[in-house]
XYZ file of C-alpha atoms in Angstrom:
497
model
C 29.446 11.943 15.058
C 28.641 12.598 11.409
C 25.049 13.137 10.177
C 24.662 13.252 6.393
C 22.126 13.052 3.567
C 21.536 14.175 -0.006
C 18.789 16.588 -1.047
C 17.523 17.779 -4.408
C 15.623 21.054 -4.704
C 15.557 21.186 -8.487
C 12.209 21.891 -10.106
C 10.523 22.593 -6.789
C 9.228 26.127 -6.351
C 6.947 25.336 -3.399
C 7.134 27.475 -0.288
C 9.627 26.953 2.528
C 11.648 23.880 1.538
C 13.726 22.673 4.479
C 15.316 19.613 6.079
C 15.464 19.181 9.866
C 17.170 16.614 12.093
C 15.721 16.525 15.598
C 17.749 14.275 17.913
C 16.775 13.145 21.401
C 19.486 12.264 23.932
C 18.697 10.134 26.974
C 20.961 11.334 29.787
C 21.359 10.446 33.486
C 18.505 8.028 33.488
C 15.285 9.183 31.905
C 16.092 12.880 31.359
C 15.802 14.081 27.779
C 17.838 16.672 25.911
C 17.317 17.827 22.336
C 19.815 18.805 19.646
C 18.239 20.031 16.408
C 19.817 20.867 13.033
C 18.008 22.557 10.152
C 18.774 23.797 6.624
C 16.184 26.138 5.091
C 16.558 26.612 1.330
C 14.027 29.452 1.141
C 15.743 31.690 3.690
C 19.308 30.364 3.127
C 19.560 29.908 6.897
C 21.409 27.074 8.651
C 20.363 26.763 12.303
C 21.174 24.572 15.304
C 19.396 24.354 18.664
C 20.145 22.654 21.999
C 18.129 22.408 25.197
C 15.567 20.522 27.260
C 12.406 21.742 25.520
C 10.893 19.311 22.973
C 9.927 22.416 20.986
C 13.331 23.155 19.482
C 12.475 26.792 18.783
C 12.449 27.427 22.547
C 16.039 26.223 23.023
C 19.357 28.028 22.581
C 20.214 28.503 18.899
C 23.004 29.612 16.578
C 22.705 30.384 12.882
C 24.677 30.779 9.642
C 23.634 32.252 6.277
C 24.569 30.643 2.960
C 22.942 32.536 0.064
C 23.753 29.807 -2.455
C 21.012 27.649 -0.931
C 18.246 29.890 -2.297
C 20.049 31.112 -5.411
C 21.270 27.769 -6.785
C 18.707 25.000 -6.941
C 19.759 21.399 -7.451
C 21.599 18.580 -5.731
C 23.325 19.107 -2.371
C 25.117 16.909 0.132
C 24.408 18.107 3.670
C 26.667 17.053 6.531
C 26.670 17.895 10.244
C 29.683 17.256 12.455
C 28.746 16.878 16.146
C 31.199 16.589 19.033
C 30.829 16.729 22.813
C 33.109 18.343 25.360
C 33.928 16.718 28.693
C 31.368 19.047 30.256
C 28.615 17.909 27.876
C 28.618 20.970 25.597
C 27.617 20.031 21.998
C 29.553 21.655 19.164
C 28.153 21.493 15.642
C 29.599 22.410 12.275
C 27.699 22.164 8.966
C 29.393 21.082 5.747
C 27.533 21.719 2.486
C 28.620 20.406 -0.915
C 26.871 21.526 -4.103
C 26.386 19.547 -7.303
C 29.624 20.934 -8.748
C 31.672 19.412 -5.929
C 32.366 22.715 -4.188
C 32.660 22.142 -0.421
C 31.553 24.921 1.934
C 32.533 24.542 5.598
C 31.336 26.725 8.437
C 32.714 27.630 11.830
C 32.019 25.539 14.936
C 28.969 26.438 17.034
C 29.232 25.586 20.743
C 25.812 25.525 22.424
C 26.872 25.928 26.033
C 23.703 27.198 27.685
C 22.449 23.706 28.567
C 25.212 21.090 28.960
C 24.055 17.514 28.388
C 25.035 14.921 31.049
C 26.475 11.550 29.935
C 23.898 9.605 27.965
C 23.073 8.151 24.582
C 21.351 9.034 21.316
C 17.808 7.732 21.657
C 15.742 9.065 18.730
C 16.501 10.766 15.396
C 13.525 12.396 13.695
C 14.107 13.317 10.039
C 11.700 15.951 8.704
C 11.666 17.418 5.206
C 9.292 19.675 3.308
C 8.924 20.450 -0.392
C 12.096 18.721 -1.579
C 13.523 15.252 -2.134
C 16.045 13.597 0.185
C 17.843 10.256 0.319
C 20.802 8.351 1.772
C 20.458 9.640 5.332
C 22.888 8.008 7.721
C 24.656 8.565 11.036
C 28.303 7.506 11.431
C 30.890 7.483 14.183
C 34.096 8.858 12.691
C 37.482 9.835 14.066
C 37.525 13.247 12.374
C 35.258 15.550 10.384
C 35.260 14.862 6.621
C 36.728 17.955 4.978
C 37.362 17.071 1.317
C 34.991 16.179 -1.494
C 36.330 12.607 -1.619
C 35.818 12.074 2.113
C 32.431 13.780 2.233
C 30.922 11.841 -0.679
C 33.035 8.682 -0.123
C 34.086 8.982 -3.736
C 35.916 5.859 -4.892
C 34.862 3.799 -1.865
C 31.330 3.044 -3.022
C 29.250 3.166 -6.174
C 25.566 3.921 -6.472
C 23.791 0.653 -7.181
C 20.187 1.812 -7.502
C 18.230 4.177 -9.718
C 14.775 5.103 -8.448
C 11.973 7.148 -9.964
C 10.670 10.167 -8.089
C 8.402 9.076 -5.176
C 4.780 9.688 -6.136
C 2.615 7.623 -3.805
C 2.479 8.846 -0.175
C 1.799 6.634 2.842
C -0.140 7.414 6.002
C 1.397 4.420 7.741
C 3.463 1.366 6.851
C 1.197 -1.698 6.618
C 2.158 -5.042 8.051
C 4.464 -7.001 5.761
C 5.915 -10.497 5.919
C 8.715 -12.336 4.193
C 12.069 -11.155 2.918
C 12.930 -7.626 1.830
C 12.528 -8.709 -1.791
C 9.063 -10.097 -0.983
C 8.049 -6.698 0.362
C 9.534 -4.855 -2.624
C 7.642 -7.174 -4.970
C 4.419 -6.608 -3.039
C 4.784 -2.819 -3.254
C 5.588 -2.992 -6.966
C 2.478 -5.077 -7.677
C 0.275 -2.770 -5.611
C 1.533 0.402 -7.293
C 1.944 -0.929 -10.860
C 5.707 -0.391 -10.693
C 8.566 -2.608 -11.810
C 11.547 -3.568 -9.645
C 14.511 -5.353 -11.162
C 18.251 -5.911 -11.137
C 19.680 -5.455 -14.595
C 22.538 -7.432 -16.132
C 25.071 -4.906 -14.794
C 23.919 -5.408 -11.201
C 21.993 -2.148 -10.847
C 18.627 -2.075 -9.110
C 16.009 -0.129 -11.088
C 12.608 0.980 -9.817
C 10.203 2.414 -12.381
C 6.785 3.631 -11.319
C 3.446 3.406 -13.088
C 4.102 6.464 -15.256
C 6.348 4.393 -17.522
C 3.146 3.037 -19.119
C 1.569 6.490 -19.575
C 2.467 6.876 -23.248
C 3.584 4.404 -25.928
C 7.345 4.308 -26.486
C 8.752 5.611 -29.740
C 12.157 3.929 -29.717
C 13.312 0.343 -29.232
C 16.123 -0.974 -27.072
C 16.757 -3.737 -29.624
C 15.429 -4.973 -32.973
C 14.684 -8.614 -33.763
C 14.032 -9.503 -37.388
C 13.259 -12.560 -39.463
C 16.424 -11.810 -41.450
C 18.579 -12.925 -38.522
C 17.272 -13.240 -34.961
C 13.637 -14.258 -35.344
C 12.849 -17.970 -35.628
C 9.123 -18.025 -34.934
C 6.210 -16.196 -33.317
C 2.494 -16.457 -32.601
C 0.222 -13.398 -32.612
C -3.108 -13.246 -30.853
C -5.635 -10.569 -29.952
C -8.677 -11.499 -27.914
C -11.599 -9.225 -28.636
C -12.516 -8.932 -24.951
C -8.933 -8.705 -23.687
C -9.464 -5.184 -22.473
C -10.410 -3.493 -19.221
C -12.611 -0.459 -19.656
C -13.922 -0.200 -16.081
C -11.161 -0.161 -13.467
C -11.529 -0.028 -9.682
C -8.483 0.386 -7.433
C -8.875 -0.499 -3.774
C -7.290 1.842 -1.249
C -7.018 1.748 2.539
C -8.646 4.766 4.166
C -6.791 5.543 7.413
C -8.788 8.673 8.203
C -10.047 8.717 11.796
C -8.082 5.573 12.699
C -6.300 6.106 16.009
C -3.459 4.139 17.534
C -4.483 1.968 20.442
C -2.716 1.702 23.786
C -3.442 -1.978 24.288
C -1.391 -4.890 23.078
C 1.998 -3.970 24.551
C 4.322 -6.703 25.796
C 7.241 -6.668 28.208
C 10.057 -9.152 27.575
C 12.483 -9.657 30.426
C 16.061 -10.932 30.590
C 18.201 -11.229 33.705
C 21.938 -10.649 33.413
C 22.977 -10.834 37.054
C 26.119 -8.736 36.640
C 27.737 -10.008 33.428
C 31.004 -8.052 32.930
C 31.644 -6.094 29.716
C 35.345 -5.280 29.404
C 36.548 -2.066 27.695
C 36.088 -2.441 23.932
C 34.221 -5.749 24.350
C 30.769 -6.648 23.060
C 28.276 -9.085 24.549
C 24.985 -10.308 23.099
C 21.841 -11.721 24.639
C 19.316 -13.798 22.657
C 15.785 -13.170 23.917
C 12.772 -15.111 22.567
C 9.805 -13.150 21.225
C 6.480 -14.270 19.776
C 6.101 -14.274 16.012
C 2.953 -12.157 16.406
C 4.875 -9.296 18.046
C 6.344 -6.228 16.430
C 10.095 -5.673 16.729
C 11.285 -4.762 20.200
C 12.455 -1.191 20.703
C 16.084 -0.528 21.668
C 16.002 0.082 25.448
C 17.333 3.113 27.310
C 20.127 2.748 29.864
C 18.974 3.050 33.489
C 19.908 1.758 36.926
C 16.895 -0.541 37.232
C 15.314 -2.851 34.672
C 12.243 -0.710 34.260
C 10.070 -1.269 31.186
C 11.909 -0.227 28.030
C 15.219 -0.027 29.927
C 18.497 -1.935 30.158
C 20.444 -1.920 33.420
C 24.195 -1.343 33.028
C 26.162 -0.520 36.149
C 29.685 0.408 37.188
C 29.960 -2.498 39.657
C 28.826 -6.089 39.750
C 26.626 -5.292 42.731
C 24.696 -2.831 40.584
C 24.449 0.246 42.786
C 25.439 2.934 40.225
C 24.329 3.176 36.606
C 26.882 3.608 33.828
C 25.453 6.271 31.524
C 26.883 7.157 28.148
C 29.357 4.261 28.154
C 27.705 1.296 26.440
C 26.352 1.308 22.899
C 23.116 -0.713 22.876
C 21.325 -2.147 19.844
C 18.648 -4.707 18.992
C 18.112 -6.912 15.940
C 15.258 -9.288 15.136
C 15.416 -12.646 13.385
C 12.140 -14.544 13.459
C 11.300 -15.403 17.043
C 14.554 -14.102 18.539
C 15.595 -10.590 19.533
C 19.348 -10.121 19.931
C 20.398 -7.414 22.380
C 23.956 -6.230 21.679
C 26.035 -4.151 24.124
C 29.421 -2.658 23.280
C 31.555 -1.018 25.972
C 33.086 2.157 24.534
C 34.569 3.216 27.857
C 37.899 2.540 29.563
C 36.659 0.521 32.552
C 34.637 -2.654 32.944
C 30.875 -2.277 33.328
C 28.207 -4.868 34.159
C 24.987 -5.966 32.491
C 22.232 -6.545 35.058
C 19.252 -7.238 32.787
C 16.626 -5.645 30.585
C 12.902 -5.339 30.033
C 12.202 -4.880 26.342
C 9.070 -3.268 24.976
C 7.173 -4.710 22.014
C 3.638 -4.257 20.757
C 1.354 -6.944 19.488
C 0.504 -7.048 15.822
C -3.127 -6.316 16.681
C -2.505 -3.104 18.594
C -3.056 -0.622 15.783
C -6.254 0.597 17.389
C -9.857 -0.412 17.970
C -10.464 -0.610 14.232
C -8.318 -0.783 11.149
C -8.619 1.179 7.918
C -11.739 0.947 5.802
C -11.619 -0.223 2.191
C -12.609 2.264 -0.480
C -12.421 2.315 -4.266
C -11.423 4.819 -6.929
C -12.739 4.093 -10.414
C -12.048 5.044 -14.011
C -13.925 4.012 -17.152
C -14.006 4.466 -20.938
C -17.560 4.561 -22.225
C -16.500 4.506 -25.878
C -14.738 1.183 -25.297
C -17.733 -0.103 -23.342
C -20.037 0.654 -26.266
C -17.937 -1.631 -28.464
C -16.751 -4.387 -26.124
C -19.250 -4.192 -23.306
C -18.222 -3.484 -19.732
C -14.968 -5.313 -19.009
C -14.080 -4.843 -15.345
C -10.832 -5.091 -13.428
C -10.408 -4.648 -9.688
C -6.847 -3.874 -8.613
C -5.969 -4.727 -4.986
C -3.892 -2.061 -3.321
C -2.457 -4.541 -0.836
C -2.610 -1.901 1.899
C 0.068 0.201 0.175
C -2.403 2.529 -1.573
C -3.726 4.814 1.163
C -5.069 7.963 -0.484
C -7.937 8.474 -2.895
C -5.897 10.669 -5.262
C -3.262 7.944 -5.446
C -5.865 5.285 -6.202
C -7.493 7.495 -8.856
C -4.120 8.057 -10.536
C -3.441 4.316 -10.612
C -6.941 3.618 -11.949
C -6.400 6.035 -14.834
C -3.024 4.449 -15.535
C -4.503 0.940 -15.695
C -7.391 2.149 -17.833
C -5.139 3.814 -20.413
C -3.016 0.676 -20.636
C -5.951 -1.662 -21.249
C -9.047 0.203 -22.415
C -8.727 -1.438 -25.853
C -7.391 -4.909 -26.718
C -3.623 -5.031 -27.108
C -1.974 -7.560 -29.460
C 0.018 -10.274 -27.702
C 3.033 -11.911 -29.295
C 3.601 -15.358 -27.822
C 6.461 -17.808 -28.268
C 8.725 -15.317 -30.006
C 11.824 -17.470 -30.472
C 15.039 -15.574 -31.158
C 18.778 -16.054 -30.968
C 19.699 -15.614 -27.318
C 20.612 -12.012 -26.527
C 21.795 -11.318 -22.939
C 21.148 -7.604 -23.391
C 17.379 -8.121 -23.312
C 15.704 -7.435 -19.990
C 12.147 -7.366 -18.684
C 10.494 -4.058 -19.467
C 12.615 -3.414 -22.554
C 11.017 -2.324 -25.793
C 11.887 -4.334 -28.895
C 11.044 -3.743 -32.517
C 9.784 -6.908 -34.190
C 10.360 -7.006 -37.948
C 8.962 -10.058 -39.769
C 9.137 -9.742 -43.527
C 8.441 -13.418 -44.283
C 5.352 -14.487 -42.360
C 3.265 -12.089 -40.321
C 4.476 -8.973 -42.175
C 5.142 -7.141 -38.927
C 7.070 -4.018 -38.097
C 5.988 -3.010 -34.622
C 7.170 -2.081 -31.132
C 6.390 -4.349 -28.181
C 7.112 -4.588 -24.458
C 9.134 -7.544 -23.176
C 6.948 -9.082 -20.450
C 8.501 -12.557 -20.331
C 11.892 -14.115 -21.077
C 12.695 -17.832 -21.115
C 16.188 -19.015 -22.015
C 16.934 -22.663 -22.790
C 20.121 -24.536 -23.478
C 20.145 -28.002 -25.039
C 22.702 -29.965 -27.090
C 24.974 -26.968 -27.283
C 22.187 -24.766 -28.660
C 20.862 -21.760 -26.704
C 17.458 -20.334 -27.531
C 15.469 -17.526 -26.055
C 11.689 -17.322 -26.109
C 10.057 -13.950 -25.481
C 6.557 -13.032 -24.487
C 5.717 -9.602 -25.882
C 2.850 -7.172 -25.439
C 2.053 -4.546 -28.002
C 2.650 -0.947 -27.063
C -0.683 0.259 -28.453
C -3.971 -1.166 -29.602
C -5.296 -1.461 -33.119
C -8.274 0.642 -32.148
C -11.974 -0.174 -32.128
C -13.251 -2.556 -34.842
C -14.636 -0.902 -37.960
C -17.321 -2.734 -39.977
C -16.203 -1.240 -43.303
C -18.465 -2.123 -46.247
C -20.928 -4.108 -44.143
C -24.664 -3.425 -44.087
C -26.421 -4.430 -40.867
C -29.302 -6.891 -41.229
C -32.821 -5.547 -40.717
C -34.680 -6.768 -37.650
C -37.000 -8.903 -39.812
C -36.883 -10.247 -43.365
C -38.797 -7.706 -45.510
C -39.758 -10.360 -48.066
C -41.487 -12.654 -45.580
C -44.746 -11.941 -43.796
C -45.515 -12.649 -40.169
C -45.800 -16.333 -39.263
C -49.311 -17.801 -39.285
């Protein structure tokens, strides 16, 4: 079994950066064994543990030292190769690849003090501190990857996403509905980010900091000499927001409840699963339930268990033989069982565990607000308010305050809007691009603007593109140059009689 992930320690001088994989193995029924793997970049230590104590530091351990981890900051690929002997002894071997493609392998470590009986991987807990990590996955492979090409899968896949550094932490994942893209869109709206696929097929996520300062360069230039056919400029005097409130969900003191669980049963009655074969069972589940957890293998169909036996009569459980998984599609949970052994086993039934959507505790999070304001803008335009809904994805006050400041800086003064900017169609233009608009015939413009809308039309063999643009900076507060304010009353006229 191959555990792998990428980490980046560059630019992080915080104390004790490490990554830890803590795996739980369900063996011989409901007994638990723990295999833990850790890489510590501060001490340059690579450590593995194995035993029955949930506190991994109390179990048998073996350790390697790799000084490069603390002396060379940057991007690393971390891999762990795990095998089991017939007696249940786990053997682990770390494989570390630095950003220059240099592969460092280490000797095998057999942790024989506590052999693990036949069972299955139940839980993987991924813990990291003071670094960035991505692309964690677990694979079943025939042999340990030993070359750079095999370790990084070079040539077999291509990175299709570019993401900004994560900035907004979560206390818990709020309830979400719809497709994956619906959820991504919801998060982007809540955090003032942009999510898009560009014309080359890459997914790009840019966070709210992209609006922090006006851009100085354009992706493209459109001019009245060639591309520009028409435009309309407007600037509403009150089109600003100088008092911003961002709603955030305060999860402090909210505890998880124990009510609301649901048991979903399915009777198999001794369905055979031949060696190498896979069977599936479709089990209905209410739309108001959370996803069912993958059950553990056991002799009886106890709650949160699946019964798989060596005979049709069901007298002996078959541990460590069948790979079990669950998937959810609407109101149906599909239980999949694959026999990885050499003899036929039998599915007797299952009792799945699922919680109700309302079981987060006796009370949910409380709504709070973080605010930001510009009094200079308020003195000119009055108080123009904007309340930004966090959608449940903003869960810390510091996060909300950062977003409030970002919104305020983007809209504390009116920004010119360029509507109906008709140009020759250019497929290179994308939402979020910066264009330079040069109009030497009508509006006498030479300015940068964000692309916030694109509409492409084709008619009678003619393709046109209409852009909606937003200026990158305001024109500042109005100045009454050369004007003398009127006196409160006419000095040449006496009081009325």
